[in-house]
Structure formats: C-alpha cells, structure tokens
PDB file of C-alpha atoms in Angstrom:
ATOM      1  CA  MET A 158      63.398 143.119 -49.012  1.00 47.00           C
ATOM      2  CA  THR A 159      65.502 140.558 -48.774  1.00 49.00           C
ATOM      3  CA  GLY A 160      69.288 140.769 -47.329  1.00 63.00           C
ATOM      4  CA  ASP A 161      70.780 140.096 -50.836  1.00 85.00           C
ATOM      5  CA  VAL A 162      69.367 143.542 -52.594  1.00 89.00           C
ATOM      6  CA  VAL A 163      72.413 145.476 -53.272  1.00 95.00           C
ATOM      7  CA  PRO A 164      71.055 149.196 -52.545  1.00 95.00           C
ATOM      8  CA  ALA A 165      71.328 151.325 -55.906  1.00 96.00           C
ATOM      9  CA  PHE A 166      69.379 155.033 -56.437  1.00 96.00           C
ATOM     10  CA  ASP A 167      67.513 155.279 -59.235  1.00 97.00           C
ATOM     11  CA  GLU A 168      66.294 158.451 -60.709  1.00 96.00           C
ATOM     12  CA  VAL A 169      63.521 156.707 -62.805  1.00 98.00           C
ATOM     13  CA  VAL A 170      61.789 155.134 -59.891  1.00 97.00           C
ATOM     14  CA  HIS A 171      62.758 158.058 -57.216  1.00 96.00           C
ATOM     15  CA  ALA A 172      60.247 160.679 -58.833  1.00 97.00           C
ATOM     16  CA  PRO A 173      57.213 160.933 -56.349  1.00 97.00           C
ATOM     17  CA  ALA A 174      54.414 159.774 -58.383  1.00 98.00           C
ATOM     18  CA  ARG A 175      56.856 157.061 -59.980  1.00 98.00           C
ATOM     19  CA  LEU A 176      57.837 155.821 -56.273  1.00 97.00           C
ATOM     20  CA  ARG A 177      54.397 155.674 -55.352  1.00 97.00           C
ATOM     21  CA  ILE A 178      53.101 153.889 -58.132  1.00 98.00           C
ATOM     22  CA  ALA A 179      55.977 151.060 -57.746  1.00 97.00           C
ATOM     23  CA  GLY A 180      55.119 151.051 -54.318  1.00 95.00           C
ATOM     24  CA  VAL A 181      51.682 149.825 -54.795  1.00 96.00           C
ATOM     25  CA  LEU A 182      52.790 147.615 -57.662  1.00 97.00           C
ATOM     26  CA  ARG A 183      54.952 145.928 -55.631  1.00 94.00           C
ATOM     27  CA  ARG A 184      52.583 144.670 -53.192  1.00 88.00           C
ATOM     28  CA  GLY A 185      50.347 142.647 -55.755  1.00 80.00           C
ATOM     29  CA  THR A 186      50.562 141.038 -59.258  1.00 81.00           C
ATOM     30  CA  GLU A 187      48.810 143.439 -61.644  1.00 94.00           C
ATOM     31  CA  LEU A 188      46.489 146.316 -61.359  1.00 96.00           C
ATOM     32  CA  GLU A 189      44.159 147.924 -63.572  1.00 96.00           C
ATOM     33  CA  PHE A 190      44.829 151.414 -64.623  1.00 97.00           C
ATOM     34  CA  ALA A 191      41.734 152.951 -62.875  1.00 95.00           C
ATOM     35  CA  VAL A 192      41.938 151.236 -59.738  1.00 96.00           C
ATOM     36  CA  LEU A 193      45.912 152.536 -59.741  1.00 97.00           C
ATOM     37  CA  ARG A 194      44.537 156.008 -60.649  1.00 98.00           C
ATOM     38  CA  ASP A 195      42.179 155.892 -57.998  1.00 98.00           C
ATOM     39  CA  THR A 196      44.216 154.702 -54.884  1.00 96.00           C
ATOM     40  CA  LEU A 197      46.942 157.211 -55.870  1.00 97.00           C
ATOM     41  CA  GLY A 198      44.478 159.868 -56.726  1.00 98.00           C
ATOM     42  CA  LEU A 199      46.070 160.835 -60.058  1.00 98.00           C
ATOM     43  CA  THR A 200      44.551 162.136 -63.203  1.00 98.00           C
ATOM     44  CA  ASP A 201      44.578 159.794 -66.105  1.00 97.00           C
ATOM     45  CA  THR A 202      47.055 161.771 -67.690  1.00 98.00           C
ATOM     46  CA  SER A 203      49.802 162.041 -65.126  1.00 98.00           C
ATOM     47  CA  LEU A 204      49.810 158.552 -64.540  1.00 98.00           C
ATOM     48  CA  SER A 205      49.793 157.691 -68.099  1.00 98.00           C
ATOM     49  CA  LYS A 206      53.090 159.773 -68.225  1.00 98.00           C
ATOM     50  CA  HIS A 207      54.736 158.413 -65.346  1.00 98.00           C
ATOM     51  CA  LEU A 208      53.908 155.160 -66.651  1.00 98.00           C
ATOM     52  CA  ARG A 209      55.019 155.726 -69.922  1.00 98.00           C
ATOM     53  CA  VAL A 210      58.542 156.415 -68.224  1.00 98.00           C
ATOM     54  CA  LEU A 211      58.553 153.414 -66.222  1.00 98.00           C
ATOM     55  CA  THR A 212      57.720 151.029 -69.450  1.00 98.00           C
ATOM     56  CA  ASP A 213      60.479 153.124 -71.260  1.00 98.00           C
ATOM     57  CA  ALA A 214      62.841 151.993 -68.544  1.00 98.00           C
ATOM     58  CA  GLY A 215      61.439 148.441 -68.670  1.00 98.00           C
ATOM     59  CA  TYR A 216      60.182 148.679 -65.203  1.00 98.00           C
ATOM     60  CA  VAL A 217      56.345 148.520 -65.955  1.00 98.00           C
ATOM     61  CA  SER A 218      54.455 146.246 -68.225  1.00 97.00           C
ATOM     62  CA  VAL A 219      51.260 147.590 -69.455  1.00 97.00           C
ATOM     63  CA  ARG A 220      48.674 145.407 -71.316  1.00 95.00           C
ATOM     64  CA  LYS A 221      45.247 146.281 -72.700  1.00 93.00           C
ATOM     65  CA  GLU A 222      41.999 143.737 -72.952  1.00 91.00           C
ATOM     66  CA  ARG A 223      38.530 144.394 -74.115  1.00 82.00           C
ATOM     67  CA  SER A 224      36.216 144.634 -70.999  1.00 73.00           C
ATOM     68  CA  PRO A 225      33.167 141.897 -70.966  1.00 73.00           C
ATOM     69  CA  ALA A 226      31.235 144.095 -69.259  1.00 69.00           C
ATOM     70  CA  ARG A 227      31.182 146.798 -71.995  1.00 65.00           C
ATOM     71  CA  ALA A 228      29.396 147.099 -74.918  1.00 68.00           C
ATOM     72  CA  ASP A 229      31.984 149.719 -76.481  1.00 70.00           C
ATOM     73  CA  ALA A 230      35.326 149.106 -77.752  1.00 65.00           C
ATOM     74  CA  ARG A 231      37.111 150.623 -74.885  1.00 74.00           C
ATOM     75  CA  ARG A 232      39.573 147.911 -73.154  1.00 86.00           C
ATOM     76  CA  LEU A 233      41.082 147.605 -69.669  1.00 92.00           C
ATOM     77  CA  THR A 234      44.633 148.335 -69.190  1.00 95.00           C
ATOM     78  CA  TRP A 235      46.408 146.482 -66.667  1.00 96.00           C
ATOM     79  CA  VAL A 236      49.452 147.626 -64.939  1.00 98.00           C
ATOM     80  CA  THR A 237      52.310 145.554 -63.221  1.00 97.00           C
ATOM     81  CA  LEU A 238      56.227 145.490 -62.267  1.00 97.00           C
ATOM     82  CA  THR A 239      58.765 143.608 -64.378  1.00 97.00           C
ATOM     83  CA  PRO A 240      61.318 141.498 -62.488  1.00 95.00           C
ATOM     84  CA  ASP A 241      63.545 144.466 -63.383  1.00 97.00           C
ATOM     85  CA  GLY A 242      61.111 147.181 -62.363  1.00 97.00           C
ATOM     86  CA  ARG A 243      60.766 144.718 -59.261  1.00 96.00           C
ATOM     87  CA  ARG A 244      64.668 144.788 -58.540  1.00 96.00           C
ATOM     88  CA  ALA A 245      65.298 148.781 -59.393  1.00 97.00           C
ATOM     89  CA  VAL A 246      62.513 149.340 -56.780  1.00 97.00           C
ATOM     90  CA  GLU A 247      63.874 147.151 -54.123  1.00 97.00           C
ATOM     91  CA  ALA A 248      67.180 148.523 -54.780  1.00 98.00           C
ATOM     92  CA  HIS A 249      65.815 151.966 -54.497  1.00 98.00           C
ATOM     93  CA  LEU A 250      64.448 151.539 -51.497  1.00 96.00           C
ATOM     94  CA  ALA A 251      67.238 149.991 -49.748  1.00 97.00           C
ATOM     95  CA  ALA A 252      69.276 153.003 -50.691  1.00 97.00           C
ATOM     96  CA  LEU A 253      66.863 155.483 -49.469  1.00 96.00           C
ATOM     97  CA  ALA A 254      66.877 153.255 -46.068  1.00 95.00           C
ATOM     98  CA  GLU A 255      70.964 153.398 -46.254  1.00 95.00           C
ATOM     99  CA  ILE A 256      70.226 157.225 -46.600  1.00 94.00           C
ATOM    100  CA  ALA A 257      67.851 157.433 -43.929  1.00 96.00           C
ATOM    101  CA  ARG A 258      70.260 155.394 -41.283  1.00 94.00           C
ATOM    102  CA  GLY A 259      72.622 158.034 -42.330  1.00 88.00           C
TER     103      GLY A 259
END
C-alpha cells in the first residue's frame, strides 16, 4: 500500500470470500477461474456468485477465451482486478489497518 491511499471501508469488498478473492488478485495481473477457485477452496457456484458481485461493482473484469488444449467449445475464464477494484481493495485494507490500530 502506498501512503496516498485514503482509507475507505467497502461493503462489497468486505465479505470474506470477496476479500479473499481480491487479496489473491491484487498479487498478480490475471488468473484463470479454476486456479482462483482451487487457490481459495471455493466451489464454482460460490466463486461465480462473488465474481458477479465484484464485476457489477466494477471491481473485477472477466474475459473468456477458447482453450487451445480443448477439442470442445468450452472456454477458459480469466479474472483480473480493474483499476477501480485495485483502488477499492487498497482503500479497504487501509481502513481495516486503521481499525486494527484502534
């Protein structure tokens, strides 16, 4: 976190599963759905639900592409934090740090 982050508690990010999703995504640029699911130990349904909330808030971007390793029509789903999502996560973490400091 940089010093110019203004702490702001964010109800969208705060839900435990969404906070964990954001925490993993803030480490890198883009993750495939299955990697994110397995890393967090979530079900497909649960991860999809939380990604929808984050996407609706403009915090996550989801793109789909055909897998060159597959003969069928199934596609890979790639997930990344948007710039707004990154700002929201950093501000939320700063707010949590303030709360922890008392």
